[in-house]
mmCIF file of N, CA and C in Angstrom:
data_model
loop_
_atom_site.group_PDB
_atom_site.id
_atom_site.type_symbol
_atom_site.label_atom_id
_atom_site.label_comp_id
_atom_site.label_asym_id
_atom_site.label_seq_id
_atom_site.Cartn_x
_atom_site.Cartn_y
_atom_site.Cartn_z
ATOM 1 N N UNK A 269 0.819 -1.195 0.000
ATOM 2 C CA UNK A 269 0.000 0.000 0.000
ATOM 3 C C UNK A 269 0.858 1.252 0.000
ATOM 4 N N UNK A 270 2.024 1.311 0.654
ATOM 5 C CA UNK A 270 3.057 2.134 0.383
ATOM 6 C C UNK A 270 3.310 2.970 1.654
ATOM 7 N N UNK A 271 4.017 3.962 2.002
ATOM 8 C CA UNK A 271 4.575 4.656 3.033
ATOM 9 C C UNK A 271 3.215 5.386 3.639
ATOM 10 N N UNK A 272 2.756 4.322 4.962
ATOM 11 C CA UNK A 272 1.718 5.212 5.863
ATOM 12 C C UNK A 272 1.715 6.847 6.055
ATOM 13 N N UNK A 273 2.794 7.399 5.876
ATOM 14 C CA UNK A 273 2.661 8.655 5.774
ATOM 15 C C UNK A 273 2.535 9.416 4.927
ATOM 16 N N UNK A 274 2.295 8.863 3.298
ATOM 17 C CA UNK A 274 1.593 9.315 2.761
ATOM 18 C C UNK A 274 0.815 8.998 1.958
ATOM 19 N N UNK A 275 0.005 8.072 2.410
ATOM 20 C CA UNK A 275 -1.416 7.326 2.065
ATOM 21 C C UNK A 275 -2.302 8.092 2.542
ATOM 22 N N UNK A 276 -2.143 8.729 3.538
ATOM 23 C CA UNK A 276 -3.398 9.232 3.947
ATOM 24 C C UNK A 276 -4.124 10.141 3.247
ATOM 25 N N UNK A 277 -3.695 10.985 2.585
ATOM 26 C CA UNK A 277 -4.240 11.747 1.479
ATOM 27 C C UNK A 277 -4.302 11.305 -0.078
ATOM 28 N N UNK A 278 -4.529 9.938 -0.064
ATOM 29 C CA UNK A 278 -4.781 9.507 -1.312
ATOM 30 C C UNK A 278 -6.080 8.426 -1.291
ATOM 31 N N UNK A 279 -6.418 7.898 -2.524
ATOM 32 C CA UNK A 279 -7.635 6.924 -2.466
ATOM 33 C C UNK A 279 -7.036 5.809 -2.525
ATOM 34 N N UNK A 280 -5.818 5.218 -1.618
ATOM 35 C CA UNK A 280 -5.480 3.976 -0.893
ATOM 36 C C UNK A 280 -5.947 3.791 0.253
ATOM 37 N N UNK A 281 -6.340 5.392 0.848
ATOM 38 C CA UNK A 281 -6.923 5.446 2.733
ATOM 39 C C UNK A 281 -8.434 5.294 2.106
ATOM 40 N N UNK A 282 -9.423 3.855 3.150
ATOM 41 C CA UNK A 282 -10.259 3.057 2.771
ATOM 42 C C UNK A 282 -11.119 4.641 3.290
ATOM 43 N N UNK A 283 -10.901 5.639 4.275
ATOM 44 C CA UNK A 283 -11.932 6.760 4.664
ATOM 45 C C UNK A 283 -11.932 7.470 3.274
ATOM 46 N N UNK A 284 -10.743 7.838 2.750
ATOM 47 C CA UNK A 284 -10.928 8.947 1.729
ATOM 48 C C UNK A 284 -11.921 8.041 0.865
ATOM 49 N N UNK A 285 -11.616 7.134 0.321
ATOM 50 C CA UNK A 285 -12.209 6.175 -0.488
ATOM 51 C C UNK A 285 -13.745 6.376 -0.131
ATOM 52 N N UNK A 286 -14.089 6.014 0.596
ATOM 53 C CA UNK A 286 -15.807 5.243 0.950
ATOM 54 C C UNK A 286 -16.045 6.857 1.369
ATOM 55 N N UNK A 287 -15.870 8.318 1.651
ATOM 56 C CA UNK A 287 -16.155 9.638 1.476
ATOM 57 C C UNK A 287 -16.625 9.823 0.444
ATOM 58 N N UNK A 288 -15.642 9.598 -0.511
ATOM 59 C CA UNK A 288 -15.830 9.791 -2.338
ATOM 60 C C UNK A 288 -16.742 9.554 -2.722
ATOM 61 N N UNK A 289 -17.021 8.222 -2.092
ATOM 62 C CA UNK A 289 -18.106 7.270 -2.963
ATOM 63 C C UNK A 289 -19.343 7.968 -2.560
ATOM 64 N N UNK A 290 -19.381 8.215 -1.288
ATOM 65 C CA UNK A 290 -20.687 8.687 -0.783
ATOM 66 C C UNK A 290 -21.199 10.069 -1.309
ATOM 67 N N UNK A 291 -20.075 10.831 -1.818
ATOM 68 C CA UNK A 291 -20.226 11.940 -2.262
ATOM 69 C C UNK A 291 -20.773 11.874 -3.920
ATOM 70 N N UNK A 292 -20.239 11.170 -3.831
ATOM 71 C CA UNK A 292 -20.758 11.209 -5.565
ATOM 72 C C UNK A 292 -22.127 10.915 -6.057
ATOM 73 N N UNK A 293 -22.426 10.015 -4.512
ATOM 74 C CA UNK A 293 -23.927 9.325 -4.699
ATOM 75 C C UNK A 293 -24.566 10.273 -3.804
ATOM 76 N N UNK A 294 -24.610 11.540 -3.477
ATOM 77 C CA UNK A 294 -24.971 12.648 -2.689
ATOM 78 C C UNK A 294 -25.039 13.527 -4.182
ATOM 79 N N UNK A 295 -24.271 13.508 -4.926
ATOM 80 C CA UNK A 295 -23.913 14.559 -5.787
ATOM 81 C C UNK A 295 -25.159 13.947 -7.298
ATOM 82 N N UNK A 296 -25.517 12.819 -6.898
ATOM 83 C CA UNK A 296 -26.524 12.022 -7.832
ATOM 84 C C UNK A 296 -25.880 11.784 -9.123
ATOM 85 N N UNK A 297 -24.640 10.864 -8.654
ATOM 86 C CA UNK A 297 -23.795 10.119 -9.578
ATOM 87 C C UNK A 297 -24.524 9.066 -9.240
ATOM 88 N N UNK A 298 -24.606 7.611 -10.401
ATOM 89 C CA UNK A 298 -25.180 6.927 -10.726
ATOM 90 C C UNK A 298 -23.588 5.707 -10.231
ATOM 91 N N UNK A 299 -23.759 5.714 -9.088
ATOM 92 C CA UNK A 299 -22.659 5.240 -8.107
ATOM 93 C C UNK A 299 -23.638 3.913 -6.971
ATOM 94 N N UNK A 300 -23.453 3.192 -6.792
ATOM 95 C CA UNK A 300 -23.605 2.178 -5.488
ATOM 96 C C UNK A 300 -23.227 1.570 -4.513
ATOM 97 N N UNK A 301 -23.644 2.366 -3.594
ATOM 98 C CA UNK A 301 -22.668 1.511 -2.028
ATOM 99 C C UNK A 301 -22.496 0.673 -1.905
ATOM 100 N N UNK A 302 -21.358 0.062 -1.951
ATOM 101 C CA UNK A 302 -21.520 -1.546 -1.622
ATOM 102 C C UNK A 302 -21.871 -2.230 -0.291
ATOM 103 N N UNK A 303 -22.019 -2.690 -0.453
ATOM 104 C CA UNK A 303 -22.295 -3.730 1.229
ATOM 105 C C UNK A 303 -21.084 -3.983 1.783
ATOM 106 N N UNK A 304 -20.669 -3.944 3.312
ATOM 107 C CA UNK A 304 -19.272 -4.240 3.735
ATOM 108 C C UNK A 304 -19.681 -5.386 4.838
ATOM 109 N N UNK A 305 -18.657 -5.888 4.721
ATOM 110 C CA UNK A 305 -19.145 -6.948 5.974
ATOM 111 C C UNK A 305 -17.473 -7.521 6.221
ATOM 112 N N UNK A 306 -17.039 -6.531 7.738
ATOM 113 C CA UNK A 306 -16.109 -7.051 8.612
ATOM 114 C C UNK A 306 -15.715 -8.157 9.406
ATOM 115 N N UNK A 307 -14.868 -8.140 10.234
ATOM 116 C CA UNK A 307 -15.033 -9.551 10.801
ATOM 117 C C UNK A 307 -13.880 -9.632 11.268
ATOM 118 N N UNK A 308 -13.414 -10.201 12.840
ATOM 119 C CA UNK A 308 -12.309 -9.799 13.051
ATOM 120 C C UNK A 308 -12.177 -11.412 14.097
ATOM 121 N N UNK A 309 -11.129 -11.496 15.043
ATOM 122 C CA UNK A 309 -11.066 -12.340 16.358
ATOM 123 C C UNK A 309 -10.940 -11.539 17.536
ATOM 124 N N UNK A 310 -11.714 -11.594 18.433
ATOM 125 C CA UNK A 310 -11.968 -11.492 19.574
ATOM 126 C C UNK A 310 -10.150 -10.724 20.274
ATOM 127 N N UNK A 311 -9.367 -11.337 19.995
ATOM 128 C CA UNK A 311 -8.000 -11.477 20.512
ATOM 129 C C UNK A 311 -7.391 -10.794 19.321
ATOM 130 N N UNK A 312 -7.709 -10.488 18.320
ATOM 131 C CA UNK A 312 -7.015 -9.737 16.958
ATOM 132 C C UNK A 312 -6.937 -8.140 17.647
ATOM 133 N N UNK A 313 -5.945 -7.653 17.023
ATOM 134 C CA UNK A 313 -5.924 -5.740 17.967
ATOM 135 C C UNK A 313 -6.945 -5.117 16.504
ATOM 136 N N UNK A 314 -7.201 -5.760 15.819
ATOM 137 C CA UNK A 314 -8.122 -4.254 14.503
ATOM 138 C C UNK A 314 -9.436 -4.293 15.331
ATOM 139 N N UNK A 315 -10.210 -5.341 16.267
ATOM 140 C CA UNK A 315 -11.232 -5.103 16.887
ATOM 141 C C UNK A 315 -11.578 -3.783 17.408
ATOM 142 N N UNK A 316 -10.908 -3.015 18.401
ATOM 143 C CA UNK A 316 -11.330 -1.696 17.897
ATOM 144 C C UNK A 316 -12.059 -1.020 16.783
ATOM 145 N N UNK A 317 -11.160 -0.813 15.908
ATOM 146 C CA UNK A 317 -11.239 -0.343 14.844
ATOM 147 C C UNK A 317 -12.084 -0.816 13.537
ATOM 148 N N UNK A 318 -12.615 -1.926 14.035
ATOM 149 C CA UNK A 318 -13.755 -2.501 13.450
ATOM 150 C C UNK A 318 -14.712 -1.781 13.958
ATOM 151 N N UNK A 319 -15.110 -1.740 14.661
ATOM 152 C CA UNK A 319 -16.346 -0.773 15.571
ATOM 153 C C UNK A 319 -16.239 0.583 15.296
ATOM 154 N N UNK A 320 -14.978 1.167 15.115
ATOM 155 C CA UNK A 320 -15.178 2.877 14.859
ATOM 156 C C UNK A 320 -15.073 2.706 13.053
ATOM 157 N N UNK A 321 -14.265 1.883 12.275
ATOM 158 C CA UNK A 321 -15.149 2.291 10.525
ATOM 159 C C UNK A 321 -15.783 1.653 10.149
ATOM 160 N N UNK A 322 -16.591 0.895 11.175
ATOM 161 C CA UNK A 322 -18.040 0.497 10.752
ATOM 162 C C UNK A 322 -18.824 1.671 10.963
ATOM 163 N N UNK A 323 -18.859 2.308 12.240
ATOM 164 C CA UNK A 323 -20.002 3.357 12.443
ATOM 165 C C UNK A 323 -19.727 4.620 11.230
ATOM 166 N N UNK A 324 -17.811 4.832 11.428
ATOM 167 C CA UNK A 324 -17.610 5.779 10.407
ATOM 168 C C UNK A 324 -18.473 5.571 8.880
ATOM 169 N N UNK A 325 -18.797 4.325 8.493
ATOM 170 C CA UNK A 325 -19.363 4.401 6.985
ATOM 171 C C UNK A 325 -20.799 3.982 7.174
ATOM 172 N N UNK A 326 -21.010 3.592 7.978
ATOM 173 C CA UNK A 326 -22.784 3.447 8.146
ATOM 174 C C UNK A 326 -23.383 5.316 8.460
ATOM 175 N N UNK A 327 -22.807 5.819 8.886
ATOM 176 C CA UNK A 327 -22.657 7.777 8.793
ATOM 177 C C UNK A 327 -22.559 8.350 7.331
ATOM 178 N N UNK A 328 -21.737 7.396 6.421
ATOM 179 C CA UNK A 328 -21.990 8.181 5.044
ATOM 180 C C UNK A 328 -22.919 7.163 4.190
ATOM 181 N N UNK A 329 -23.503 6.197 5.262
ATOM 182 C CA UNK A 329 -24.873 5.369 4.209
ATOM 183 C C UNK A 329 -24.615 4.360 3.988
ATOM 184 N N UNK A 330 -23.277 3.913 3.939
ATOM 185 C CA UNK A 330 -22.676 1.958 3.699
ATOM 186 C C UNK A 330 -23.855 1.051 4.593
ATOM 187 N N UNK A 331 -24.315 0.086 4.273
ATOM 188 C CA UNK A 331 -25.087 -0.619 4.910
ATOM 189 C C UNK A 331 -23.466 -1.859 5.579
ATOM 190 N N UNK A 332 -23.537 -2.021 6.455
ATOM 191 C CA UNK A 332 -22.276 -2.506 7.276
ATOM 192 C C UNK A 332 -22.355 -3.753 8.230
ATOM 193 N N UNK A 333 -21.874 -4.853 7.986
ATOM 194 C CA UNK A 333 -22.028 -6.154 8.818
ATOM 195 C C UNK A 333 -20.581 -6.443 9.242
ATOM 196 N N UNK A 334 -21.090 -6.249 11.119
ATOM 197 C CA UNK A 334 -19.890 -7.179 11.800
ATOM 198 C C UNK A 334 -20.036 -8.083 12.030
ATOM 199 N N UNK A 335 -18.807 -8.654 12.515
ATOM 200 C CA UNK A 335 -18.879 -9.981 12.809
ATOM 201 C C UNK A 335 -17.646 -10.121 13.963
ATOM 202 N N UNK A 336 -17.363 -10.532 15.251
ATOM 203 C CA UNK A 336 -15.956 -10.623 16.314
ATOM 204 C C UNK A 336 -16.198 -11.798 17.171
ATOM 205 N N UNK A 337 -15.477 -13.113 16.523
ATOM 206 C CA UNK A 337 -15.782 -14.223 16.404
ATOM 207 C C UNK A 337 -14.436 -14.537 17.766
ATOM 208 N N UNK A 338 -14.337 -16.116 18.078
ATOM 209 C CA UNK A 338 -13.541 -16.221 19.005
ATOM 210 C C UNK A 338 -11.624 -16.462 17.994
ATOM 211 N N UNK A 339 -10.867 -15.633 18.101
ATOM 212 C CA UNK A 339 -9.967 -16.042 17.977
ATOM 213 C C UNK A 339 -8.860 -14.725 17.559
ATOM 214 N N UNK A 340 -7.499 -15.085 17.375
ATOM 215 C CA UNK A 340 -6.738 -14.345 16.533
ATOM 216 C C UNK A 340 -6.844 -13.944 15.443
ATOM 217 N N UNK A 341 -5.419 -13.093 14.867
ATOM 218 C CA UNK A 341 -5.565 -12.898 13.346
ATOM 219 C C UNK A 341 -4.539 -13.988 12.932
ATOM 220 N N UNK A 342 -4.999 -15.088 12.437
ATOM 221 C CA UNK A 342 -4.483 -16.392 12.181
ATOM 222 C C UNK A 342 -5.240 -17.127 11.082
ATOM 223 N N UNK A 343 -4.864 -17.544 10.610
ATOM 224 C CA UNK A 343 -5.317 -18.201 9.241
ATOM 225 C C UNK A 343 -6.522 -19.479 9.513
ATOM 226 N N UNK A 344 -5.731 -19.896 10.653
ATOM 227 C CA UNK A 344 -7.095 -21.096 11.386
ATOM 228 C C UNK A 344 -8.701 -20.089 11.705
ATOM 229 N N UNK A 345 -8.585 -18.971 12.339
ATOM 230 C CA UNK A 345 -9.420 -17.594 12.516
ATOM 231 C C UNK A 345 -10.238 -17.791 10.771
ATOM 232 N N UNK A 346 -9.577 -17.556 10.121
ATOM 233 C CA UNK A 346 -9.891 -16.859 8.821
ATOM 234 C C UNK A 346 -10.725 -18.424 7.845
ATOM 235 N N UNK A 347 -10.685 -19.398 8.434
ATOM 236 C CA UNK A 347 -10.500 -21.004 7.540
ATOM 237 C C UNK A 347 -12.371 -20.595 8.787
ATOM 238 N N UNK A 348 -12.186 -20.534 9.792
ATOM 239 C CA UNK A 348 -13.866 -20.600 9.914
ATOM 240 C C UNK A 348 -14.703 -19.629 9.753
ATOM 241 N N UNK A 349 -14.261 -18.712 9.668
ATOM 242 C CA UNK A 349 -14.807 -17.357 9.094
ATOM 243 C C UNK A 349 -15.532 -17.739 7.767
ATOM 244 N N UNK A 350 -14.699 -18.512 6.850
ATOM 245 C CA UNK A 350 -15.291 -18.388 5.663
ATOM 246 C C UNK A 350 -16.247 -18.450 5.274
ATOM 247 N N UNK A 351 -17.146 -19.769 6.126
ATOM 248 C CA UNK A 351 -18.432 -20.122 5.548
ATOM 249 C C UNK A 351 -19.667 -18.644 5.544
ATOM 250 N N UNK A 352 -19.391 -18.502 6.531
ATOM 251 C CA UNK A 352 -19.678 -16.855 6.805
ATOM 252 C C UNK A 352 -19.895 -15.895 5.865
ATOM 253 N N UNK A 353 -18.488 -15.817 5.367
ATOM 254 C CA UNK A 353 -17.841 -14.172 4.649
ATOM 255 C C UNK A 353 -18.927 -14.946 2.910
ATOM 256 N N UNK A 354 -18.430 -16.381 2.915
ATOM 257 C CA UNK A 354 -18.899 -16.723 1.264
ATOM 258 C C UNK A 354 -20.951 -16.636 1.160
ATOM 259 N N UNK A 355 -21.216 -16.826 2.320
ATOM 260 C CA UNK A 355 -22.887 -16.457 2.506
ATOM 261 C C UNK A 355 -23.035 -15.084 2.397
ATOM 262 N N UNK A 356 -22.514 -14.028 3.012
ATOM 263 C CA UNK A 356 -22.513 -12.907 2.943
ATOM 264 C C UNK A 356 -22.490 -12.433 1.377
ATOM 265 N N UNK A 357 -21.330 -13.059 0.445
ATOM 266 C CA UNK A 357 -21.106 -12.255 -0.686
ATOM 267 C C UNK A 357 -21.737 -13.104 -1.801
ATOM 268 N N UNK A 358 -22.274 -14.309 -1.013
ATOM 269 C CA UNK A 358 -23.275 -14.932 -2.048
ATOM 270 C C UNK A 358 -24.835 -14.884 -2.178
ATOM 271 N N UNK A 359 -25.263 -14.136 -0.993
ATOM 272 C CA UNK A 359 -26.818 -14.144 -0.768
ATOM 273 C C UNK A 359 -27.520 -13.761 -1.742
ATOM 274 N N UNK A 360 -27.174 -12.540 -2.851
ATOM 275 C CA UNK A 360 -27.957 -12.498 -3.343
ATOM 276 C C UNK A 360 -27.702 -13.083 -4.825
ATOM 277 N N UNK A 361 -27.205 -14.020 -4.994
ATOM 278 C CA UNK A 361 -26.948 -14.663 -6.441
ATOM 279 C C UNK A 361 -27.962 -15.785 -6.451
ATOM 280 N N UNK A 362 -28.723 -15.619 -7.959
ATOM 281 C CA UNK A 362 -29.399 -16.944 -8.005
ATOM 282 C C UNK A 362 -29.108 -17.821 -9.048
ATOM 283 N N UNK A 363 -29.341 -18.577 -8.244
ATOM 284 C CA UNK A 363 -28.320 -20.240 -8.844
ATOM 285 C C UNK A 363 -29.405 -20.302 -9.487
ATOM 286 N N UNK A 364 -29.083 -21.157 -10.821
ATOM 287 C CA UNK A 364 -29.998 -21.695 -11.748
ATOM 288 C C UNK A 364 -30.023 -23.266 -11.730
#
């Protein structure tokens, strides 16, 4: 992603990013929020910060799903998560 100190003023920082978006669809650009859906371990340190840019983008309209399940940020964490994360980004597809 490149030198934290100066990402922040570009559309690599996920705030500037999901601002934009909201603005454009404020500005009645033919733009769509996507759905976000987080998810962290209990014992992972982004837990915080799951909770403050979730609220941060549900404030500019993101419809926003957590999730702070039991574990680390560990790949075993992430292997039960999945069934989860793949329902989430599959709900609305219809199978033929």
């Amino acid at each position: 992603m490149g030198d934290l100190d100066t990402i922040m003023d570009t559309d690599r920082n996920l705030r500037n990013l999901a601002r934009e978006t909201a603005e454009r669809k404020a500005a009645g650009q033919n733009v769509i929020l996507p759905e976000i859906y987080m998810c962290a371990g209990n014992e992972d340190t982004l837990v915080p910060g799951i909770g403050t840019f979730a609220g941060f983008l549900r404030d500019l309209g993101f419809e926003v799903s957590t999730c702070v399940g039991e574990g680390a940020h560990t790949w075993e964490f992430c292997d039960r998560m999945l069934p989860a994360v793949l329902e989430f980004l599959l709900k609305d597809v219809e199978w033929k």
